PDB file of C-alpha atoms in Angstrom:
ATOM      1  CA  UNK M1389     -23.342   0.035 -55.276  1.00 43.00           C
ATOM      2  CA  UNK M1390     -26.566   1.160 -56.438  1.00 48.00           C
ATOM      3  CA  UNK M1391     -28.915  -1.252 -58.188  1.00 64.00           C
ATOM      4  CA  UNK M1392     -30.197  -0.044 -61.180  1.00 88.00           C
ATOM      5  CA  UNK M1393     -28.471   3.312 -61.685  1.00 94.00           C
ATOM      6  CA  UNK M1394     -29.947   5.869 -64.303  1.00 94.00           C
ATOM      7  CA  UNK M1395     -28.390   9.410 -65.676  1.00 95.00           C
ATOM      8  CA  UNK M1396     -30.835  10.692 -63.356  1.00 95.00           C
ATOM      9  CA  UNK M1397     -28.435  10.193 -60.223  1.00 96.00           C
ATOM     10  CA  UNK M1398     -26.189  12.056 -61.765  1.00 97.00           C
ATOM     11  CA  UNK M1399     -25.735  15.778 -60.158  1.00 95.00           C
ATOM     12  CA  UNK M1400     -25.220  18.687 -61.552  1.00 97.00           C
ATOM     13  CA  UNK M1401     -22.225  19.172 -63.393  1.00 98.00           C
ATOM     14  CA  UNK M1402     -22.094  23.295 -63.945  1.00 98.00           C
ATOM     15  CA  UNK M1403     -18.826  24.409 -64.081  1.00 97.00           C
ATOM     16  CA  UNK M1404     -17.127  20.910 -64.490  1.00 98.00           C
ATOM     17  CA  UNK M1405     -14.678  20.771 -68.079  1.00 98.00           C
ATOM     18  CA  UNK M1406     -14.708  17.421 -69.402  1.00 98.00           C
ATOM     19  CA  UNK M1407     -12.983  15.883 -72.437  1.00 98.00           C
ATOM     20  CA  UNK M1408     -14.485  13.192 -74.067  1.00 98.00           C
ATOM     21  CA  UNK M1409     -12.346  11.148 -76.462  1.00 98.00           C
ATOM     22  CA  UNK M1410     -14.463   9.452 -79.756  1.00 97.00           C
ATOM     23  CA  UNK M1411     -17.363  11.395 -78.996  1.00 97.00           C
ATOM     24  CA  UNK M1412     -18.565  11.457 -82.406  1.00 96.00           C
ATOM     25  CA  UNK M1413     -20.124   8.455 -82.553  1.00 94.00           C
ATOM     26  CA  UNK M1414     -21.554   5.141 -79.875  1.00 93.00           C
ATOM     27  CA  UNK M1415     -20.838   5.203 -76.369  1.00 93.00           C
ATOM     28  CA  UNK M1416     -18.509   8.340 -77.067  1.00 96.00           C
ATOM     29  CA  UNK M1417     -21.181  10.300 -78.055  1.00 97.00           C
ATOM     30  CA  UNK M1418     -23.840   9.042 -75.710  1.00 96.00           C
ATOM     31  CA  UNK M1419     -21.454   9.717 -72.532  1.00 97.00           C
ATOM     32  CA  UNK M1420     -20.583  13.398 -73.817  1.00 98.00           C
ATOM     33  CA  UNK M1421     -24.812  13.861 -74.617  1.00 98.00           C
ATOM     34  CA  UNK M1422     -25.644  13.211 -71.355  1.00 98.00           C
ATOM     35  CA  UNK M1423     -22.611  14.630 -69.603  1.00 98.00           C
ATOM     36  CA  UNK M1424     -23.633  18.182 -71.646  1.00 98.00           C
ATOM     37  CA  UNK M1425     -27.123  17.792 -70.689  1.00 98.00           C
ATOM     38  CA  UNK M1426     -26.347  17.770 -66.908  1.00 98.00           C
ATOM     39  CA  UNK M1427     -23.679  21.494 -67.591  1.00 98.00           C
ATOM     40  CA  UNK M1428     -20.736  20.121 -67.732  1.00 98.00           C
ATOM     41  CA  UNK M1429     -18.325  21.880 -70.733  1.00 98.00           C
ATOM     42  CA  UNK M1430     -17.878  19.041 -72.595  1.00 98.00           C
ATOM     43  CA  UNK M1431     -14.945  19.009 -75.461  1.00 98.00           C
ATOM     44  CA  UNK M1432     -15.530  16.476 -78.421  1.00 98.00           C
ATOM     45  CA  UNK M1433     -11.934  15.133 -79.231  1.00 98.00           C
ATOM     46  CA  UNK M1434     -12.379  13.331 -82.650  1.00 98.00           C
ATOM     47  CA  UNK M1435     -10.131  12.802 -85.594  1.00 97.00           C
ATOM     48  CA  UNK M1436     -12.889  13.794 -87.899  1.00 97.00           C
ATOM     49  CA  UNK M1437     -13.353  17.144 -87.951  1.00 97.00           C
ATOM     50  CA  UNK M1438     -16.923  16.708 -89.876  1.00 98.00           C
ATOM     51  CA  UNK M1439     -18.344  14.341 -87.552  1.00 97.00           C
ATOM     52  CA  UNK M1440     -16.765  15.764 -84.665  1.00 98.00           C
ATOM     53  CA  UNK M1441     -18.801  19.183 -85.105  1.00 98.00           C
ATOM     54  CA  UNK M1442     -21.687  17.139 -86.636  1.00 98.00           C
ATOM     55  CA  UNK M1443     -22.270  15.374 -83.073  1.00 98.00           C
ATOM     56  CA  UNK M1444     -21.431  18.888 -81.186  1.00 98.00           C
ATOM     57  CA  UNK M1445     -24.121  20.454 -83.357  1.00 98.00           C
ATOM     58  CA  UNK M1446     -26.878  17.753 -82.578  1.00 98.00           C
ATOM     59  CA  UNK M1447     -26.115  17.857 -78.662  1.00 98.00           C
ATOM     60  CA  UNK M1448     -26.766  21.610 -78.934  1.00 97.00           C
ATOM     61  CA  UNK M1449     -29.927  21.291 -81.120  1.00 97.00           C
ATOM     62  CA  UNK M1450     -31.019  18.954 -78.605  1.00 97.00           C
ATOM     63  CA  UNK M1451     -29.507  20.928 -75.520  1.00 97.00           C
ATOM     64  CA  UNK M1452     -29.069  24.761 -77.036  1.00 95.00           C
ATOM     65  CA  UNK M1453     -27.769  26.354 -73.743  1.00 95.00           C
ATOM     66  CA  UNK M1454     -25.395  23.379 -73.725  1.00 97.00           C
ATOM     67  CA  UNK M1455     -21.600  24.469 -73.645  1.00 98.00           C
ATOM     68  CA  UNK M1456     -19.832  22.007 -76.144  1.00 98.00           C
ATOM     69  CA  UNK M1457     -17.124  22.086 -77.799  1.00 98.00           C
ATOM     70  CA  UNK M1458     -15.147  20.472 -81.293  1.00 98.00           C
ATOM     71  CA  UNK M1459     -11.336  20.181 -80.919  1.00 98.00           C
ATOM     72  CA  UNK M1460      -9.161  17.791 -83.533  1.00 98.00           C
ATOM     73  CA  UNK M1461      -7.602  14.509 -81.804  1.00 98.00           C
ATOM     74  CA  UNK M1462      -5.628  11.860 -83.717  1.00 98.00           C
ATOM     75  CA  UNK M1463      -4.941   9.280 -81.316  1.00 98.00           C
ATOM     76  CA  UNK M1464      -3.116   7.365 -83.918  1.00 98.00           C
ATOM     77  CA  UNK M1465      -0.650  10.924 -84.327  1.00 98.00           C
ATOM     78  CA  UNK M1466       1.466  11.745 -81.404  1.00 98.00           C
ATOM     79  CA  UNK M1467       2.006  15.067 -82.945  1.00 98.00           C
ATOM     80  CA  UNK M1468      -1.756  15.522 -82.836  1.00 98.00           C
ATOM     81  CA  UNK M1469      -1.767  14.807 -79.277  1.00 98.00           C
ATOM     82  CA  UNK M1470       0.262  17.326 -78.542  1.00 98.00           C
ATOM     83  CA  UNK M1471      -1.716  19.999 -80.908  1.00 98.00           C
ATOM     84  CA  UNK M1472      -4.337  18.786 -78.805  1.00 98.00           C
ATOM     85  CA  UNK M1473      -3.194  19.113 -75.545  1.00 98.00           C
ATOM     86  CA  UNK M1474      -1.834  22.733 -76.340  1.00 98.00           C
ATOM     87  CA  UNK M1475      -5.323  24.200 -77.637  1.00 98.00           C
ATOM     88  CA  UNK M1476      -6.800  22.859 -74.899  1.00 98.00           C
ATOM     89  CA  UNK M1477      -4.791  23.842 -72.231  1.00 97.00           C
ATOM     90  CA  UNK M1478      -5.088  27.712 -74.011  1.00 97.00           C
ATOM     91  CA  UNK M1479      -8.694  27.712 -73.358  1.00 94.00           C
ATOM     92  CA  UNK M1480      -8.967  25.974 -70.097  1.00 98.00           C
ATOM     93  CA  UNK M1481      -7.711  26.296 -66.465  1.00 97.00           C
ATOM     94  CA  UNK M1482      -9.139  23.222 -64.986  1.00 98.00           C
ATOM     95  CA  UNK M1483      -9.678  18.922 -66.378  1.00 98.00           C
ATOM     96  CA  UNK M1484     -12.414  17.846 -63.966  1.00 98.00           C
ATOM     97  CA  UNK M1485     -13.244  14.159 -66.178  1.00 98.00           C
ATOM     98  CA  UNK M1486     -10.882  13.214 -68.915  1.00 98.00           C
ATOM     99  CA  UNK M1487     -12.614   9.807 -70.562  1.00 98.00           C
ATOM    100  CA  UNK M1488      -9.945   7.848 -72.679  1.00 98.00           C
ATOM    101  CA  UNK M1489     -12.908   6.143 -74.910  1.00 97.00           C
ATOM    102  CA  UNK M1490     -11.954   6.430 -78.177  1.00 96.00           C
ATOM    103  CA  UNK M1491     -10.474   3.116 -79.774  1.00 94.00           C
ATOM    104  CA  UNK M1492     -10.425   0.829 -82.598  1.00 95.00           C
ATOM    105  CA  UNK M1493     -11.431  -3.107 -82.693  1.00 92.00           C
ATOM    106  CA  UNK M1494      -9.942  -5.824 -84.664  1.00 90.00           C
ATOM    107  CA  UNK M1495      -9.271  -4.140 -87.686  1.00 93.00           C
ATOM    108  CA  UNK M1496      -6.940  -5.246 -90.390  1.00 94.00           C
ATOM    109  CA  UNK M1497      -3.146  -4.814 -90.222  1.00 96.00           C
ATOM    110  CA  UNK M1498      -2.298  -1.328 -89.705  1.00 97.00           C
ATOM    111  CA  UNK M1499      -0.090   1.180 -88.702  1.00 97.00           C
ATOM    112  CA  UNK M1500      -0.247   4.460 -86.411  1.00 98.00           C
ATOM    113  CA  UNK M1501       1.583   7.758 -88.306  1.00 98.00           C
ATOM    114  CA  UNK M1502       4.225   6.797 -85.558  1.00 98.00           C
ATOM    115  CA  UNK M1503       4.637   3.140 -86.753  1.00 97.00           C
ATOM    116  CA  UNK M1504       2.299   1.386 -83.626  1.00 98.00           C
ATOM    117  CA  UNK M1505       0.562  -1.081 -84.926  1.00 98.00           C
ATOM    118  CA  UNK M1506      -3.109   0.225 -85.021  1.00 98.00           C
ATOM    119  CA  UNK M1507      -4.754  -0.837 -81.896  1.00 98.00           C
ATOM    120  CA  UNK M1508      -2.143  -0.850 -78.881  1.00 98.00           C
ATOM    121  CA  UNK M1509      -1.505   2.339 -80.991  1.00 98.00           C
ATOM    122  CA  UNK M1510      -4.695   4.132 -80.717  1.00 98.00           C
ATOM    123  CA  UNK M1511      -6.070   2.639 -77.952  1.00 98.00           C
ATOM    124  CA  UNK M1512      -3.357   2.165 -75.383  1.00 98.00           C
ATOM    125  CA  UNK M1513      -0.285   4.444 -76.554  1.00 98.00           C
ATOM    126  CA  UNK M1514      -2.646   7.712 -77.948  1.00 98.00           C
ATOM    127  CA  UNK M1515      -4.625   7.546 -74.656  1.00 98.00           C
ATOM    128  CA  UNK M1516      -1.334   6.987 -72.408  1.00 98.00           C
ATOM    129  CA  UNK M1517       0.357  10.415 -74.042  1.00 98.00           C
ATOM    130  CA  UNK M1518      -2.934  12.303 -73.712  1.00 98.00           C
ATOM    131  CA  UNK M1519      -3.145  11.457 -69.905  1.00 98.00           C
ATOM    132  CA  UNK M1520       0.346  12.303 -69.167  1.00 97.00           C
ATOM    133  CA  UNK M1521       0.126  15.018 -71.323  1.00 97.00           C
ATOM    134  CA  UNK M1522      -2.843  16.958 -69.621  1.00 97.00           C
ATOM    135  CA  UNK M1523      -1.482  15.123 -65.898  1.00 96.00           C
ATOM    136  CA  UNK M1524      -0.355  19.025 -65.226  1.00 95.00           C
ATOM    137  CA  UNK M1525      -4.420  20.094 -65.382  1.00 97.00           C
ATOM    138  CA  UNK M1526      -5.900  17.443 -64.095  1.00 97.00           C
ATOM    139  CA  UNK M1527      -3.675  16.904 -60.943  1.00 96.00           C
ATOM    140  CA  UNK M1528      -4.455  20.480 -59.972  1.00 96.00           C
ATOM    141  CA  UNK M1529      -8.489  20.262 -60.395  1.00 97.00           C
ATOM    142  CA  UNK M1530      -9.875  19.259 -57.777  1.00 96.00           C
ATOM    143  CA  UNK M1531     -11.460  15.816 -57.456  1.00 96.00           C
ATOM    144  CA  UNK M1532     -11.075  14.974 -60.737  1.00 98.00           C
ATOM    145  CA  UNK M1533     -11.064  11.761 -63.060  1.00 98.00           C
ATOM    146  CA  UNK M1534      -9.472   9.670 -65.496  1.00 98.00           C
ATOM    147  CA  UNK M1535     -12.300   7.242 -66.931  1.00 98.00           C
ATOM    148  CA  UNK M1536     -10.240   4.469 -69.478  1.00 98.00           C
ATOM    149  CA  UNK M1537     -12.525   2.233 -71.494  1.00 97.00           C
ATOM    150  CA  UNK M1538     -11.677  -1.599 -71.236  1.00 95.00           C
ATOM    151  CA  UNK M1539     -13.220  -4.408 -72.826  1.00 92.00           C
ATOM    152  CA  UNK M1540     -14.583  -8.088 -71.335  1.00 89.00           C
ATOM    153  CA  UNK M1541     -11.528  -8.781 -74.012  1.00 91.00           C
ATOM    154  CA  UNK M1542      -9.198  -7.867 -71.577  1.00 94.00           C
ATOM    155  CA  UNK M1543      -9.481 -11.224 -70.140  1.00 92.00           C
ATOM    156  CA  UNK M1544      -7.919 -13.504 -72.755  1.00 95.00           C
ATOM    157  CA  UNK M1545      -4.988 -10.710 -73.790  1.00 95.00           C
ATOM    158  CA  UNK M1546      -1.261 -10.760 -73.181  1.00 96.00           C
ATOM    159  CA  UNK M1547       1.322  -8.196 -73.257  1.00 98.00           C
ATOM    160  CA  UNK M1548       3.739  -9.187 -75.683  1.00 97.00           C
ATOM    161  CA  UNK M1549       6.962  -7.020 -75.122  1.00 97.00           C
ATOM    162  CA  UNK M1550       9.361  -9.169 -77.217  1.00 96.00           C
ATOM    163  CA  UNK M1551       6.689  -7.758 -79.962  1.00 96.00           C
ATOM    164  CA  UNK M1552       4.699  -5.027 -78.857  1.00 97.00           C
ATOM    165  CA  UNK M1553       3.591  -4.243 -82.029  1.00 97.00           C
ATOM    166  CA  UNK M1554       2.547  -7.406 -83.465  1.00 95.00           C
ATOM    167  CA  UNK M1555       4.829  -7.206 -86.314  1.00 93.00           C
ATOM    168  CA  UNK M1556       5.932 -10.792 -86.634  1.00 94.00           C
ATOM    169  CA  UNK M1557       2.442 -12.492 -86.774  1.00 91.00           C
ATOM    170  CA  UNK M1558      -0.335 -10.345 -86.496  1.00 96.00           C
ATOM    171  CA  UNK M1559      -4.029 -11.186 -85.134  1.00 95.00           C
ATOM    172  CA  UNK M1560      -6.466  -8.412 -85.619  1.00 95.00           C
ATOM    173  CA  UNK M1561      -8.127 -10.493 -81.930  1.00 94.00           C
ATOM    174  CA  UNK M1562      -5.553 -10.827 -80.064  1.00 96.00           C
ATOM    175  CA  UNK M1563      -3.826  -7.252 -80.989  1.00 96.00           C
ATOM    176  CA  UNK M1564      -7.061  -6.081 -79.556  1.00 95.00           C
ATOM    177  CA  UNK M1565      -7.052  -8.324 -76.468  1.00 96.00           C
ATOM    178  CA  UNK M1566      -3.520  -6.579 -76.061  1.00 97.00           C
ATOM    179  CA  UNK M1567      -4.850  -3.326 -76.158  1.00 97.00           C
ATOM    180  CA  UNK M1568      -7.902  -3.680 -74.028  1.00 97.00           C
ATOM    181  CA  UNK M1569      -5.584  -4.994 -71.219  1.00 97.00           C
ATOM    182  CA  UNK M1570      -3.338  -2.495 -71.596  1.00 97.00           C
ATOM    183  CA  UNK M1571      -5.814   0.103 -70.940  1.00 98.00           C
ATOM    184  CA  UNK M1572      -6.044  -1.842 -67.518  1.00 98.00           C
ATOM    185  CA  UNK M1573      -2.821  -2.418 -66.267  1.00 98.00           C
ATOM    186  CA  UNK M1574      -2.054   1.709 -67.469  1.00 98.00           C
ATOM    187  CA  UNK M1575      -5.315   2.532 -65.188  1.00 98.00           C
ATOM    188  CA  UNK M1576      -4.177   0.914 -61.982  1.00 98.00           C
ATOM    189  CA  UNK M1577      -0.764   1.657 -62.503  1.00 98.00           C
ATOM    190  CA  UNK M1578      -1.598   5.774 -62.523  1.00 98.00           C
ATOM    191  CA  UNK M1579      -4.166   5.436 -59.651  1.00 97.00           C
ATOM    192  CA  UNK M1580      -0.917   3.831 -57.557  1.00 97.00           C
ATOM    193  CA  UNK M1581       0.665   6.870 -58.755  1.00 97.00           C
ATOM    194  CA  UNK M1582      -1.605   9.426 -58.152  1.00 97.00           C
ATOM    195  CA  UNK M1583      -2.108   8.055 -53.954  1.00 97.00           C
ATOM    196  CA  UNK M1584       1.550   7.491 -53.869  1.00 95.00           C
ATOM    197  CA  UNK M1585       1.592  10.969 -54.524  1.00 95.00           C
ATOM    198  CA  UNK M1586      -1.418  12.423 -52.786  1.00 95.00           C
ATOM    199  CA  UNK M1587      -3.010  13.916 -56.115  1.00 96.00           C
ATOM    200  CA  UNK M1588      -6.465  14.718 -55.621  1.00 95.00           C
ATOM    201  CA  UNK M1589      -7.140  12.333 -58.839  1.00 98.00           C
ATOM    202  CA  UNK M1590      -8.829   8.779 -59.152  1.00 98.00           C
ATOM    203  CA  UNK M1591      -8.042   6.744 -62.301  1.00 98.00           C
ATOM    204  CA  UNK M1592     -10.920   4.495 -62.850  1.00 98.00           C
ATOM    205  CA  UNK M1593     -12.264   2.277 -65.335  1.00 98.00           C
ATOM    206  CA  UNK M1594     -14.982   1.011 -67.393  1.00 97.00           C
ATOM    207  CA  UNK M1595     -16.463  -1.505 -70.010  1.00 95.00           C
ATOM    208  CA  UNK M1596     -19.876  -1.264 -71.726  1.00 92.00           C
ATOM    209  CA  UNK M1597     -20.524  -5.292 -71.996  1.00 81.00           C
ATOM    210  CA  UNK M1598     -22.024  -5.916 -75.613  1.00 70.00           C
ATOM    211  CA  UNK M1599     -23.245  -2.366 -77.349  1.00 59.00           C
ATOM    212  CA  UNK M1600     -23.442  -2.287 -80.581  1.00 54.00           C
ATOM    213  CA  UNK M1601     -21.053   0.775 -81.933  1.00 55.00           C
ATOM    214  CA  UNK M1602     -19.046   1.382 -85.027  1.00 54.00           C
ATOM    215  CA  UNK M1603     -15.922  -0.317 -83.709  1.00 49.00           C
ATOM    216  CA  UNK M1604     -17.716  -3.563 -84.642  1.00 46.00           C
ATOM    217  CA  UNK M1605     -17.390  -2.940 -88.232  1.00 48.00           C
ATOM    218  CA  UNK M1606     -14.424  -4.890 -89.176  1.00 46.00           C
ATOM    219  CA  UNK M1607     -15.945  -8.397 -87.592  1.00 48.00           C
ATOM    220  CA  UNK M1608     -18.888  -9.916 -89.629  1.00 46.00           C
ATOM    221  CA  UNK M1609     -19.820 -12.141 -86.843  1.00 50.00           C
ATOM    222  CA  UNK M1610     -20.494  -8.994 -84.859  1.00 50.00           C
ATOM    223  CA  UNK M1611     -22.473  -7.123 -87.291  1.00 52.00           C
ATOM    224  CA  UNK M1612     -24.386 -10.048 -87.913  1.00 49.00           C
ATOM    225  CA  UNK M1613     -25.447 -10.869 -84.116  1.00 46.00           C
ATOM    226  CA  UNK M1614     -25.350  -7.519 -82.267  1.00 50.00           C
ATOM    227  CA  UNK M1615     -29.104  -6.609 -83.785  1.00 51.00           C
ATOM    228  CA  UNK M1616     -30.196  -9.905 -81.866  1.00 45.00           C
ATOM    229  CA  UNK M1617     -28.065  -9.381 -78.884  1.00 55.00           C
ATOM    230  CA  UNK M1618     -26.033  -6.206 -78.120  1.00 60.00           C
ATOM    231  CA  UNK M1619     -27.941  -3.583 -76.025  1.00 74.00           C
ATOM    232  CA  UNK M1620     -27.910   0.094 -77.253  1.00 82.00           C
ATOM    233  CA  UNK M1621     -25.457   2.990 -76.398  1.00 83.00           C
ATOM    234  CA  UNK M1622     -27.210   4.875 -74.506  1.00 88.00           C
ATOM    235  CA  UNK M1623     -27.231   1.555 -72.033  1.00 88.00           C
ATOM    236  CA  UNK M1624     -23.474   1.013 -73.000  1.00 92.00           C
ATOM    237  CA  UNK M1625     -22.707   4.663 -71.902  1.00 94.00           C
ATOM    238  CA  UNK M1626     -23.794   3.888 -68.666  1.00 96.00           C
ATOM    239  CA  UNK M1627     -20.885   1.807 -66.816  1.00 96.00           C
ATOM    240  CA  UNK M1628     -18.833   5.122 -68.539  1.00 97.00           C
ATOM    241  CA  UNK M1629     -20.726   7.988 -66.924  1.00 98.00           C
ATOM    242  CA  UNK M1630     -21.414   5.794 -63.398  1.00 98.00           C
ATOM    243  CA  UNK M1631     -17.519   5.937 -63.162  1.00 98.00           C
ATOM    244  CA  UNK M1632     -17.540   9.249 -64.186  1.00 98.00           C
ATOM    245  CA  UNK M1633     -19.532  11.154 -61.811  1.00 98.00           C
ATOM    246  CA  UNK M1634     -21.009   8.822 -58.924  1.00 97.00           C
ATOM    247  CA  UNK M1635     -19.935  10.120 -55.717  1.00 96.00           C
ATOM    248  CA  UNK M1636     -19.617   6.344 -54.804  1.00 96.00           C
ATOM    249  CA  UNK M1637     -16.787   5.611 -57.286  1.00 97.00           C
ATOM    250  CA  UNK M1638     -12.625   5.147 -55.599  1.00 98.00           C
ATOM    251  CA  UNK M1639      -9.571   4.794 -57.860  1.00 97.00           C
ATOM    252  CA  UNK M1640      -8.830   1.567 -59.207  1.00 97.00           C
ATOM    253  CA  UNK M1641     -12.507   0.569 -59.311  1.00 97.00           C
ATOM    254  CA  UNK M1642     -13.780  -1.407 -62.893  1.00 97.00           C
ATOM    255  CA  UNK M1643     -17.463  -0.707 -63.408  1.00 96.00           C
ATOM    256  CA  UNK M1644     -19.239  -2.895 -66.269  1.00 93.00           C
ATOM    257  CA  UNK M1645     -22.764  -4.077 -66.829  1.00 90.00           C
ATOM    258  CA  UNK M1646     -24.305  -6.063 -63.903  1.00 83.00           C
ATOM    259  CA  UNK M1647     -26.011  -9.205 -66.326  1.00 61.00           C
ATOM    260  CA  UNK M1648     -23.161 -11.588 -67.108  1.00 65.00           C
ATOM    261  CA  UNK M1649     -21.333  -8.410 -67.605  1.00 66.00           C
ATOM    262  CA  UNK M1650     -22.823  -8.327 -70.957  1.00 77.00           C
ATOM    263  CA  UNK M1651     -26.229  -6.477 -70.203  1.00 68.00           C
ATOM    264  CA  UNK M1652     -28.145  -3.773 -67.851  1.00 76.00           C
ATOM    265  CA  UNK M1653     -27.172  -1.621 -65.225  1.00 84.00           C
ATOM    266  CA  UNK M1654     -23.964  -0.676 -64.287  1.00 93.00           C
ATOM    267  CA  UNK M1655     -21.969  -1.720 -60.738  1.00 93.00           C
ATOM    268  CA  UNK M1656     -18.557  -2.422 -59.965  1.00 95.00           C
ATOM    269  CA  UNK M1657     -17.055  -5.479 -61.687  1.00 95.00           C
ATOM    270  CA  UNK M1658     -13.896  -7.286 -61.545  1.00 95.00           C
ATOM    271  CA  UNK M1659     -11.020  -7.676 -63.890  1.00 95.00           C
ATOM    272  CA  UNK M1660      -8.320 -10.132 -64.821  1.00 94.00           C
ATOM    273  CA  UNK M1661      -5.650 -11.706 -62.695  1.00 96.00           C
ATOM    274  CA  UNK M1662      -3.426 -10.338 -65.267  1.00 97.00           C
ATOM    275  CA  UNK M1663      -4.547  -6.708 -65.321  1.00 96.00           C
ATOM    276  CA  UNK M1664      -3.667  -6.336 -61.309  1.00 97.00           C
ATOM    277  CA  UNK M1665       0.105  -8.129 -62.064  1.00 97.00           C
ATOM    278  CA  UNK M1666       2.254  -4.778 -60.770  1.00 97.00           C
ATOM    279  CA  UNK M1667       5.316  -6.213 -62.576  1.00 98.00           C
ATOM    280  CA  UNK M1668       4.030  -6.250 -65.542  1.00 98.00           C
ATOM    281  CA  UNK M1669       2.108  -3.019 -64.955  1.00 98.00           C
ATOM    282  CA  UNK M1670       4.902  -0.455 -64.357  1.00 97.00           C
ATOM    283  CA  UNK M1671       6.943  -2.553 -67.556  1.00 98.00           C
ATOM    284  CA  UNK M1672       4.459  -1.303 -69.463  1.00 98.00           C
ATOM    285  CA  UNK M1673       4.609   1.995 -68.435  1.00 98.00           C
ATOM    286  CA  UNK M1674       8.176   2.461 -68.476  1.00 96.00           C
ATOM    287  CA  UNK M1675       8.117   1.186 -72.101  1.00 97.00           C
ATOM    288  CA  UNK M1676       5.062   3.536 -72.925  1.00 97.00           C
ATOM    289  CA  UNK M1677       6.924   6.608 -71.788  1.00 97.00           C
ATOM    290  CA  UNK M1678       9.740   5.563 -73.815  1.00 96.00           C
ATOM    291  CA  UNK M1679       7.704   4.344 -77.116  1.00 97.00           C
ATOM    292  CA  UNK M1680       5.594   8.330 -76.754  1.00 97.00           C
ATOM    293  CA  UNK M1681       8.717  10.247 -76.481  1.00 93.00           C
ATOM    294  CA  UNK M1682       6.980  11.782 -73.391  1.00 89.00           C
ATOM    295  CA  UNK M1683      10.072  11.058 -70.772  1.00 77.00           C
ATOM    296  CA  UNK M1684       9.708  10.026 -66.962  1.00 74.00           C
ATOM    297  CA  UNK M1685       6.140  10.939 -65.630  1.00 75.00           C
ATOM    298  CA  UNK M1686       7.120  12.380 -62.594  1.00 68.00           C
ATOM    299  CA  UNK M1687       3.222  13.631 -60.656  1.00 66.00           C
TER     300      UNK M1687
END
């Protein structure tokens, strides 16, 4: 691992298409920035169509022979998943980095348009069907990547299949702690796929440590203290883009920040006992393709 990685190890990225999930706004945005900047065709996939072009527009103001790109994603709609997926797929030949970054953090007791609850919804299910989804694409470009953003959450969650959906007690924390571990055990459990099947793919993933982003919004503790203490985007970003483009990354590798995992540079990290159980890995999966409607995932 490198100590002290920048953006400025990262090579040059013409004729790579990338997708960047959330990329209107905190790490989302900063990844897709820099990922632009280097010529890579980056696509913005937000649910807000006027903040989705309003962050496209600034990268190209900042970047004008930049080649970026708005399309609508709802990961909280299956049906705009699949929208998604379709325009996409009409415009483009070849995936080379999908990042699965959008997501949603302790928020009040909600429901996805497909009756998840909000976060395993959005976060876990929405990012599960997009994968699978654009697996035809990505499996035949070359080298490419799935990049899943976790959370030092991970740690303390549990996958609760008697209630998946937290609908007999619900705790905005630990429906997030869910979430953030399922975006774990679904990133190990594709990279088995993909070598079981010889794909040319790595599934990889990545937290940012403490950055302070929109998704902190619904927790007054963290709006209070991340001023004091979180680090900034563009330093959140980094674990992200390290895992997205360093010619030192392999699939199933975690990359975080290298100071308590809260802070600094990014290097490869280590997750939770529970996020490696296989069991409980491919249970999940089986249930996700059932839950998504998207049928056996067969690379």
């Amino acid at each position: 691992m490198k100590n002290n990685w920048t953006i400025n190890q990262i090579n040059d990225l013409n004729g790579k298409t990338v997708i960047v999930t959330g990329a209107n706004s905190g790490i989302g945005f900063e990844s897709a920035k820099v990922l632009a900047s280097k010529g890579a065709r980056v696509y913005f996939a937000c649910r807000n169509e006027f903040w989705g072009n309003y962050a496209k527009n600034k990268v190209k103001l900042e970047f004008q022979h930049s080649d970026v790109h708005f399309l609508k994603l709802d990961l909280a709609d299956l049906s705009s998943i699949h929208d998604f997926v379709d325009n996409f797929t009409s415009e483009n030949s070849q995936l080379d980095i999908l990042v699965n970054n959008a997501g949603i953090m302790m928020c009040p007791k909600m429901y996805t348009k497909d009756g998840f609850e909000m976060q395993i919804g959005t976060n876990h299910f929405g990012h599960f069907t997009l994968t699978n989804l654009l697996m035809g694409l990505i499996s035949k470009t070359p080298k490419s990547r799935v990049v899943t953003v976790s959370s030092l959450y991970h740690r303390l969650g549990k996958i609760n299949f008697e209630d998946i959906n937290s609908g007999r007690k619900y705790h905005p924390v630990k429906a997030y702690q869910q979430s953030k571990l399922a975006n774990l055990l679904f990133t190990f459990e594709l990279d088995l796929k993909l070598k079981e099947n010889n794909i040319d793919t790595i599934s990889v993933a990545s937290h940012p440590g403490w950055t302070a982003t929109n998704l902190q919004k619904y927790k007054f503790s963290f709006k209070m203290l991340s001023p004091f203490i979180a680090q900034k985007p563009e330093m959140g970003a980094l674990p992200t883009l390290f895992a997205a483009t360093d010619n030192s990354i392999k699939g199933g590798d975690f990359i975080g920040p290298k100071i308590l995992e809260i802070w600094g540079s990014p290097q490869k990290v280590d997750s939770s006992k529970k996020s490696k159980d296989k069991f409980t890995a491919k249970k999940l999966w089986e249930l996700s393709e059932t839950l998504t409607k998207i049928g056996r995932t067969n690379y």
